[in-house]
Short mmCIF file of C-alpha atoms and ligand atoms in Angstrom, two decimals:
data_model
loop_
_atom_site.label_atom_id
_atom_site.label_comp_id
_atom_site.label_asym_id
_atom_site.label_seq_id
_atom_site.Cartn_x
_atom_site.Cartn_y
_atom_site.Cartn_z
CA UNK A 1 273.32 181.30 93.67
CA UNK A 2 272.55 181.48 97.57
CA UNK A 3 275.22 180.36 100.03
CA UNK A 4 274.29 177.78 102.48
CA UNK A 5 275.63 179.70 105.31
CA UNK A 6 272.36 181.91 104.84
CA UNK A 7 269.97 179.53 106.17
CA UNK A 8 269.59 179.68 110.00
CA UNK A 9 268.85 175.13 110.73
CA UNK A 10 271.97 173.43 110.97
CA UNK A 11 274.05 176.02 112.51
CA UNK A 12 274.73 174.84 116.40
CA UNK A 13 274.33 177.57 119.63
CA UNK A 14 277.50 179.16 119.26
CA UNK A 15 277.37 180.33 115.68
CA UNK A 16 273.85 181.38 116.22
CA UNK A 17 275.39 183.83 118.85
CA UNK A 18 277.93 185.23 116.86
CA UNK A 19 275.44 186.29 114.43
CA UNK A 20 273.23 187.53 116.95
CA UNK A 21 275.80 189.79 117.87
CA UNK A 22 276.36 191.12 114.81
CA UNK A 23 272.61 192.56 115.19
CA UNK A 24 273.70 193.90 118.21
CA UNK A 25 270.71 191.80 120.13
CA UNK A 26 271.04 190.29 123.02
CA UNK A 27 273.33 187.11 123.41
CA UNK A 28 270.32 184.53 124.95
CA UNK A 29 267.97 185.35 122.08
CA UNK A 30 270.26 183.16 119.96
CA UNK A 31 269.44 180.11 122.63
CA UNK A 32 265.64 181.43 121.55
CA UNK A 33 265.99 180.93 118.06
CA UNK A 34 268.29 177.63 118.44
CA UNK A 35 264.72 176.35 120.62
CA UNK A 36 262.20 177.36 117.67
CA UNK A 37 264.09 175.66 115.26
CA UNK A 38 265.69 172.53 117.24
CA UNK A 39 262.90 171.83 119.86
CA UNK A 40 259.78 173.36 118.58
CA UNK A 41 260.82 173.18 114.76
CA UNK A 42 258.82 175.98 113.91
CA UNK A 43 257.51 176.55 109.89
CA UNK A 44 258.77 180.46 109.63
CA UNK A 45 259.84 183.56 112.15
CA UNK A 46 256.50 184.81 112.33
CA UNK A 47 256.12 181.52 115.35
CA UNK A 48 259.34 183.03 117.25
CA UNK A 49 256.74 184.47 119.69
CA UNK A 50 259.15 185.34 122.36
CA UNK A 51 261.37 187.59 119.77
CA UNK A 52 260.06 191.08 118.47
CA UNK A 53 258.30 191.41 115.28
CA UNK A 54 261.04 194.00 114.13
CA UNK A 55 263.74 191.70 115.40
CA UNK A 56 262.07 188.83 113.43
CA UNK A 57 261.75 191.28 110.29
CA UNK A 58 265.59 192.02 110.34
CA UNK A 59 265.99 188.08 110.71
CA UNK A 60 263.73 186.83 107.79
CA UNK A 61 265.32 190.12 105.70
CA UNK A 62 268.98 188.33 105.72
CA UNK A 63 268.17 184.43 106.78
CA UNK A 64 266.04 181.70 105.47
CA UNK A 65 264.94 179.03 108.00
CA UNK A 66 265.53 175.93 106.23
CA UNK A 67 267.46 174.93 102.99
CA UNK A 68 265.45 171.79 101.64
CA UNK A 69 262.32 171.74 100.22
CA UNK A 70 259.53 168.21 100.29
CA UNK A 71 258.90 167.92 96.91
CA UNK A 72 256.86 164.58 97.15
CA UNK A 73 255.99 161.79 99.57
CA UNK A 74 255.66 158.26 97.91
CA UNK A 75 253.92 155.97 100.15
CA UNK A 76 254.45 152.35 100.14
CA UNK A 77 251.38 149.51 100.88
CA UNK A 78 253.56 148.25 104.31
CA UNK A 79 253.20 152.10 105.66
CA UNK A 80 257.10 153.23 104.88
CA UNK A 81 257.35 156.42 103.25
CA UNK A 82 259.83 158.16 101.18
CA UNK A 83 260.74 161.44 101.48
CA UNK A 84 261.52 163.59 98.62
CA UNK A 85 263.68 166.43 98.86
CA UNK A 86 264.80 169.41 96.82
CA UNK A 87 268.22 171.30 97.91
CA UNK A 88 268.61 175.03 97.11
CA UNK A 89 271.02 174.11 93.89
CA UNK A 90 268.38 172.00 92.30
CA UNK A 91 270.14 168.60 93.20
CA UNK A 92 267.64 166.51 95.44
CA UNK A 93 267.69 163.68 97.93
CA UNK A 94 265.89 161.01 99.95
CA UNK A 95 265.06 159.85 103.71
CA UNK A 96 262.72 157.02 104.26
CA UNK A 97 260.39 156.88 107.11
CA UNK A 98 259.54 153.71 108.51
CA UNK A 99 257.34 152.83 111.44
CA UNK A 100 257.50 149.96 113.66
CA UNK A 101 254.89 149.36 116.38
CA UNK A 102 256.57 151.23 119.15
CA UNK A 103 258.91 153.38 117.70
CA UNK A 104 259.56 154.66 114.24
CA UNK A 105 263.04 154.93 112.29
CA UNK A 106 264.28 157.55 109.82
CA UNK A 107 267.13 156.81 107.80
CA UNK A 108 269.03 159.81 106.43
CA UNK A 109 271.13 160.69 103.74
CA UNK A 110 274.61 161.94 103.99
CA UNK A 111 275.57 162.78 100.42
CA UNK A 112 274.24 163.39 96.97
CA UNK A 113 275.15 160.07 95.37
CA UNK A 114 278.13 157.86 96.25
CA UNK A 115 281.64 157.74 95.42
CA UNK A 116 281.87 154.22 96.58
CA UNK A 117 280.47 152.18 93.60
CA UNK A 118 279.60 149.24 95.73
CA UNK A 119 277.82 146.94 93.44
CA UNK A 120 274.79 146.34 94.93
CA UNK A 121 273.71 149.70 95.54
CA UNK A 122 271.38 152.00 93.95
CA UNK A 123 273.06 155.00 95.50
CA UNK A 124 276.20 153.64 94.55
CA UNK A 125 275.73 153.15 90.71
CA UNK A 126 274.59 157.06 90.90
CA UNK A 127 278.20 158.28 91.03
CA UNK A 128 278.64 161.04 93.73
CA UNK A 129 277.34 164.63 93.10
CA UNK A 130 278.39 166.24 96.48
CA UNK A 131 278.23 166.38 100.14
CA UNK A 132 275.20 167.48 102.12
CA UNK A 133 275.67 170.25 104.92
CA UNK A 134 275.04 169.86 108.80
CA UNK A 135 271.67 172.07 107.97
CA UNK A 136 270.55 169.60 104.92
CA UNK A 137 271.21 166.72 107.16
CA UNK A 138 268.96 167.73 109.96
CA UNK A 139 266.49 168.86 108.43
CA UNK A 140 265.41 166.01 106.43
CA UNK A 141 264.93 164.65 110.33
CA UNK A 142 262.92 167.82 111.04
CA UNK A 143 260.34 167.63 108.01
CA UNK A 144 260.05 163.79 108.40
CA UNK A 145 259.07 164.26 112.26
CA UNK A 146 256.75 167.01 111.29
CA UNK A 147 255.13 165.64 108.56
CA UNK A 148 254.36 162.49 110.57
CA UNK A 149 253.86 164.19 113.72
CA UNK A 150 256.35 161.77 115.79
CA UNK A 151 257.27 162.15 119.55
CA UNK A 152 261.44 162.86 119.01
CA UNK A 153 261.03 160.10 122.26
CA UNK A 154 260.29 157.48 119.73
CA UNK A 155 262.64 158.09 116.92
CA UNK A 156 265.10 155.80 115.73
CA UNK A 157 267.40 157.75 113.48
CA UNK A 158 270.46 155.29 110.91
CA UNK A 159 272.80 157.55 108.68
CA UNK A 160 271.56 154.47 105.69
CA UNK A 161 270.08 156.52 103.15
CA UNK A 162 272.16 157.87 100.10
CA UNK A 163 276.08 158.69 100.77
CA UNK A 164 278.90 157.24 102.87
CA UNK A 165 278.54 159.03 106.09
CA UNK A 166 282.62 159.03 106.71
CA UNK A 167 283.46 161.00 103.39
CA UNK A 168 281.16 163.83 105.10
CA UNK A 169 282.83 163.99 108.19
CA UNK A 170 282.88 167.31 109.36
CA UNK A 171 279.27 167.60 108.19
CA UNK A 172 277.72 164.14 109.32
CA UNK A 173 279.50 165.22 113.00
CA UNK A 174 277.87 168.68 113.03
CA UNK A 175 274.61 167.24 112.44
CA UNK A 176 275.34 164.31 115.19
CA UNK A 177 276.07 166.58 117.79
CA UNK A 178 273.06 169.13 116.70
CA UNK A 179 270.55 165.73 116.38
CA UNK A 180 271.41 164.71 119.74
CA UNK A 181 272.06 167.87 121.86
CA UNK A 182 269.65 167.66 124.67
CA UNK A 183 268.86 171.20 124.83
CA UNK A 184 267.66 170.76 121.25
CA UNK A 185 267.25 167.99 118.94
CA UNK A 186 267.20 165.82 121.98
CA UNK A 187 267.71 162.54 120.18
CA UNK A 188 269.42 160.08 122.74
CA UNK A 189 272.59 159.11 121.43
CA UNK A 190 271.72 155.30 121.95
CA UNK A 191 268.99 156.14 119.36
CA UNK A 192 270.88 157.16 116.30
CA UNK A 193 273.82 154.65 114.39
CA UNK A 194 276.03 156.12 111.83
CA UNK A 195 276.01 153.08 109.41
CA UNK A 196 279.94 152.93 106.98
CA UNK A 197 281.55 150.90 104.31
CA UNK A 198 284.21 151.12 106.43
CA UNK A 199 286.78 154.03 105.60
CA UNK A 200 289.44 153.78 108.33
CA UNK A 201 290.46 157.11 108.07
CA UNK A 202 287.00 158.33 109.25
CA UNK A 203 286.93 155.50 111.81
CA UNK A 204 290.15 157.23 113.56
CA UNK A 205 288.33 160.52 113.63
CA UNK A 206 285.79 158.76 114.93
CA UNK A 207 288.06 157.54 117.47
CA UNK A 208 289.29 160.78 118.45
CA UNK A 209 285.83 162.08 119.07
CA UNK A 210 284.56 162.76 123.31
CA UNK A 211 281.42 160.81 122.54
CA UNK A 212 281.41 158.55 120.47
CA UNK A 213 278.65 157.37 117.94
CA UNK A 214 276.86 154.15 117.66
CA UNK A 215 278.41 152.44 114.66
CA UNK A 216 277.27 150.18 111.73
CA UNK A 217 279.64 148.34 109.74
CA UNK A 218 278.83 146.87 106.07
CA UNK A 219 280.92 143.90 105.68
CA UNK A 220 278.64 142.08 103.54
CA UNK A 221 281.30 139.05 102.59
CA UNK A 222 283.88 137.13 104.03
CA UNK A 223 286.56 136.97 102.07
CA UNK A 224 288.31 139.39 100.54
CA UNK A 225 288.22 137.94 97.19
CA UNK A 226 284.58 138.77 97.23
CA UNK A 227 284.07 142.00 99.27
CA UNK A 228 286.70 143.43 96.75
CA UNK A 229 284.00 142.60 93.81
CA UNK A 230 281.02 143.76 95.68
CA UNK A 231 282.97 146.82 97.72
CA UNK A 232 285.72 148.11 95.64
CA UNK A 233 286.50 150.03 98.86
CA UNK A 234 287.96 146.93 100.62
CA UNK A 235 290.93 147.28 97.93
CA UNK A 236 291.63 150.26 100.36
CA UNK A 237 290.55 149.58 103.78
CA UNK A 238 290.25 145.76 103.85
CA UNK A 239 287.74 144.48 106.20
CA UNK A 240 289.80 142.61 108.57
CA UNK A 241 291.43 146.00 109.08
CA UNK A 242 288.55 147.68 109.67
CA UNK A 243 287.41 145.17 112.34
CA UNK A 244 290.01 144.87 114.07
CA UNK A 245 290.61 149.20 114.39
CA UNK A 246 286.49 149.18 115.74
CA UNK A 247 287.79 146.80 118.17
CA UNK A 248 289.99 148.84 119.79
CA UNK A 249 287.18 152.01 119.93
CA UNK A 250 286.13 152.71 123.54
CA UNK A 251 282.25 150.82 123.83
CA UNK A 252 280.52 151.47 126.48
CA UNK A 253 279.48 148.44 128.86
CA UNK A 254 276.94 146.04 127.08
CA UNK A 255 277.56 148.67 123.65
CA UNK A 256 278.28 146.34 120.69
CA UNK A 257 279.00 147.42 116.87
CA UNK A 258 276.33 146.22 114.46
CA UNK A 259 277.72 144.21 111.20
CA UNK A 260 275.36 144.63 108.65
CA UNK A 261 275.15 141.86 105.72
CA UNK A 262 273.42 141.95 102.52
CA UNK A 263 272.39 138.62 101.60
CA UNK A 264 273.41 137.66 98.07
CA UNK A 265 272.29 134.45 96.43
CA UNK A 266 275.31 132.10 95.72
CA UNK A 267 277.76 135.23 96.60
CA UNK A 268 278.25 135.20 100.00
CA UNK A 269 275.20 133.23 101.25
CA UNK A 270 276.46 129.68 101.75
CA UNK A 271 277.12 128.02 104.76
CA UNK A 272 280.75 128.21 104.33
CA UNK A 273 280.31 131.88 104.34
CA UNK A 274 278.12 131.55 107.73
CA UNK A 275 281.10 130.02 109.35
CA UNK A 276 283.47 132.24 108.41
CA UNK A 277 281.66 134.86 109.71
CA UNK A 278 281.18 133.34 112.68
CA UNK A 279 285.11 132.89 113.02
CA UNK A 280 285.85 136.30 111.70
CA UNK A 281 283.46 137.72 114.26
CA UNK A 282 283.83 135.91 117.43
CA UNK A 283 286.75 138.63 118.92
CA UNK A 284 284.90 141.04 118.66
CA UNK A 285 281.93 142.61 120.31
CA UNK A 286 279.30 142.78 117.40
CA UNK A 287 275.74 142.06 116.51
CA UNK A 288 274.87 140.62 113.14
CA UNK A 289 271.95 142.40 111.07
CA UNK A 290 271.64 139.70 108.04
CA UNK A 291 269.81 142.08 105.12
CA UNK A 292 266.97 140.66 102.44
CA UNK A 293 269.08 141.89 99.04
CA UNK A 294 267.08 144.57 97.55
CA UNK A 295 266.88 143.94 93.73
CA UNK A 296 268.44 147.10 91.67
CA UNK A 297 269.45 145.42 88.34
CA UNK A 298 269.97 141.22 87.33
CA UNK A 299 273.59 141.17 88.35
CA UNK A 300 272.88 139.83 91.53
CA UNK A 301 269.47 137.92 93.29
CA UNK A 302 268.45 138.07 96.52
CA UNK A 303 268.86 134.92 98.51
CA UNK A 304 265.90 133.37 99.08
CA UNK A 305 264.64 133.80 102.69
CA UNK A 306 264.92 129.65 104.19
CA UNK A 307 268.51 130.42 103.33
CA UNK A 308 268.58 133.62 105.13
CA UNK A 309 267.06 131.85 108.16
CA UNK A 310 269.30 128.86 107.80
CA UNK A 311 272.14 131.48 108.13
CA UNK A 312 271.25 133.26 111.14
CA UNK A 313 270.17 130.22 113.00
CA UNK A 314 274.06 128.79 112.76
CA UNK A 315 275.07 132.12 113.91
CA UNK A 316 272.59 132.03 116.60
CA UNK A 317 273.85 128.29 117.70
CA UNK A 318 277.34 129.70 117.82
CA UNK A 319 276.31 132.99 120.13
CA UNK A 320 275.42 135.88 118.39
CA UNK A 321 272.83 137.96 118.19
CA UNK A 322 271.84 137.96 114.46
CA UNK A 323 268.61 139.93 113.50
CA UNK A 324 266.97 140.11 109.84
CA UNK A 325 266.18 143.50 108.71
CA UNK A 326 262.45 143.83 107.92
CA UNK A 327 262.83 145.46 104.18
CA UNK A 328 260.26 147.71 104.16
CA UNK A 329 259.43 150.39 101.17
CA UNK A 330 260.41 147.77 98.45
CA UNK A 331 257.37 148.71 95.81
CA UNK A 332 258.55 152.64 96.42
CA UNK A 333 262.64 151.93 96.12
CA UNK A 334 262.89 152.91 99.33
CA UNK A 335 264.30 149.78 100.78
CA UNK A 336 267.58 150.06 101.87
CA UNK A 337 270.08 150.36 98.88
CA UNK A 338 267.28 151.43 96.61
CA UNK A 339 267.56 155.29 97.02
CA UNK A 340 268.46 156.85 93.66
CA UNK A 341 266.31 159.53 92.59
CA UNK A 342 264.57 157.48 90.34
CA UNK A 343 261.27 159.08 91.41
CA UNK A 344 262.18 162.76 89.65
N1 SAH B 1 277.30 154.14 102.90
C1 SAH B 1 276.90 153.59 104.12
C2 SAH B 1 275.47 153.88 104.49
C3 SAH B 1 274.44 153.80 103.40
S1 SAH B 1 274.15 152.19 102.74
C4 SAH B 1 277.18 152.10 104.16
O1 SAH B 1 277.50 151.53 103.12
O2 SAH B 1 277.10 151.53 105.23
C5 SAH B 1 273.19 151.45 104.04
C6 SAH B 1 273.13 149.93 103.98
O3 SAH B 1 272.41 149.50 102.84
C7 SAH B 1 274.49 149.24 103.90
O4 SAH B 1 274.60 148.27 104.92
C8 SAH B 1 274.47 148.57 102.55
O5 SAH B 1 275.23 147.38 102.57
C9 SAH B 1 273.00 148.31 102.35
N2 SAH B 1 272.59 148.14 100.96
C10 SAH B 1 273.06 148.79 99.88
N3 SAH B 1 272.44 148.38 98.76
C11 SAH B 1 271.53 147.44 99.14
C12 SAH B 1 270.54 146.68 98.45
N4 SAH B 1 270.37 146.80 97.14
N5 SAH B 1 269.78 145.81 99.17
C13 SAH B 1 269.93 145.72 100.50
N6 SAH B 1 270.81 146.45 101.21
C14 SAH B 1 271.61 147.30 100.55
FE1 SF4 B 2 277.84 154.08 99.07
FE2 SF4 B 2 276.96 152.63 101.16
FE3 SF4 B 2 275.89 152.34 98.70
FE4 SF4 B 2 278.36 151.47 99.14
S1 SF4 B 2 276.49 150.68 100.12
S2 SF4 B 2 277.69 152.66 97.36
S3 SF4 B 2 279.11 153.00 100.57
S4 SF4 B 2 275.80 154.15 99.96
#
């Protein structure tokens, strides 16, 4: 079976070098290559037109470009698109495209499947199958922007789509740093959230990071009676916990977490639950993002939207910035949540 470590996208400038050097080629054509691939995001060697032909022959002899393969595009009716991908071992995964007037977001997966069983959650009823490397990570980013010809300028990018970013850390950082590394990628930072169930363990990595990444937390109840139901994780990290640790992270000025809440009819929907968010949340330097539930089986219903509204216009009265996500892809399963291969 091939090795990941043969394909030449998601290793970063310095590990590019090293390999250079084992050709015995000069040290700046790895900065070259790291261009073609990162900035230009070129198909195959034969574009490298600033490296020799026999240099690019001795490259394509031991290296593929890129791991993952498009196997399909399903297009929904509101103009979202999901992204199907094969992986060199057969397994396969999904990114979702989804353009807004000005600017256009990608939401990328982190894992194959889901160890976290949260109950509402496509991904999450999947089981896990494994991790996704740096490379696989990236270049689901790199095909989507191609395929849709975007301006990188006007790219949103959210770690949402299958996986909990946190169990991948080493992996979901690599990426980070490759996605947003202005000689390359050149995805402002301020541009791409790394959306988690909340594993605290990651969180301190997190913590311990120079730059730190935009953050998304899914609370998605108030109590813990009923995130324990819905997120078996909170049994482990409990979400006052976790709160109260992303508190303590350095923001920068005006920087605020986003809470993300999927609205569940007569689960966590009431106005009881609106206050206590409001109390639970008022420390702390968050935005709300209140989330139409996405359908996946009949254990739960969505709420129905006056609620929603009713919702985030107490929040509102009380402060906050609450937003309602715009749940595009639906008719595809490519809303968020919905991502679980049911298209092979
Ligand atoms: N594992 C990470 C990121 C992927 S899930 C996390 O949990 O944050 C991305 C978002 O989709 C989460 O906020 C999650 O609560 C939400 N989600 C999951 N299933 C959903 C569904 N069926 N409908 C709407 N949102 C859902
Ligand atoms: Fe995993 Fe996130 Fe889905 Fe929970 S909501 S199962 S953490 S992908």
């Amino acid at each position: 079976m091939v090795d990941c470590m043969e394909f030449l996208a998601g290793k970063e400038l310095f590990e590019l070098e090293e390999l250079i050097e084992i050709f015995g080629e000069k040290r700046y054509r790895a900065k070259q290559i790291y261009e073609w691939i990162y900035v230009h995001n070129v198909d195959d060697f034969s574009s490298m037109s600033n490296i020799s032909k026999s240099f690019r022959e001795k490259l394509k002899g031991e290296f593929s470009l890129y791991s993952i393969k498009l196997e399909n595009i399903n297009k929904s009716r509101d103009g979202s698109k999901k992204f199907l991908f094969k992986l060199w071992d057969g397994n396969f995964i999904e990114s979702v495209y989804i353009p807004e007037r000005e600017w256009s977001t990608i939401c990328i997966s982190s894992q194959v499947g889901c160890a976290m069983g949260c109950k509402f959650c496509a991904t999450g009823k999947m089981g896990f199958v494994r991790n996704l490397s740096a490379g696989e990570i990236v270049e689901q980013l790199i095909h989507v922007i191609k395929s849709e010809n975007l301006k990188k300028k006007r790219v949103n990018v959210v770690y949402m789509g299958m996986g909990e970013p946190l169990l991948n850390f080493d992996n979901v950082i690599k990426s980070y740093n490759l996605i947003t590394d202005p000689d390359g990628m050149s995805i402002s930072r301020r541009r791409v959230t790394i959306s988690t169930c909340g594993i605290l363990d990651g969180l301190e990595k997190i913590r311990a990071l120079e730059k730190i990444p935009k953050l998304a937390i899914s609370l998605n109840a108030t109590k813990d009676e009923i995130r324990n139901e819905l997120m078996p994780i909170n049994k482990k990290y409990s979400f006052k916990d976790v709160l109260n640790f992303c508190d303590k992270l350095p923001l920068k000025k005006g920087e605020r977490i986003t809470i993300e809440y999927v609205m569940l009819k007569d689960k966590n929907d009431s106005m009881e639950d609106a206050k206590r968010l409001s109390k639970l949340l008022k420390p702390f330097r968050t935005k709300i993002n209140l989330i139409p539930y996405n359908p996946i089986d009949d254990v739960y219903d969505s709420s129905p939207m006056d609620r929603i509204f009713k919702f985030q216009e107490f929040l509102k009265k009380r402060g906050f910035t609450v937003t309602i996500r715009d749940s595009k892809g639906k008719d595809i399963s490519g809303a968020c949540g919905m991502l679980a291969l049911k298209s092979i």
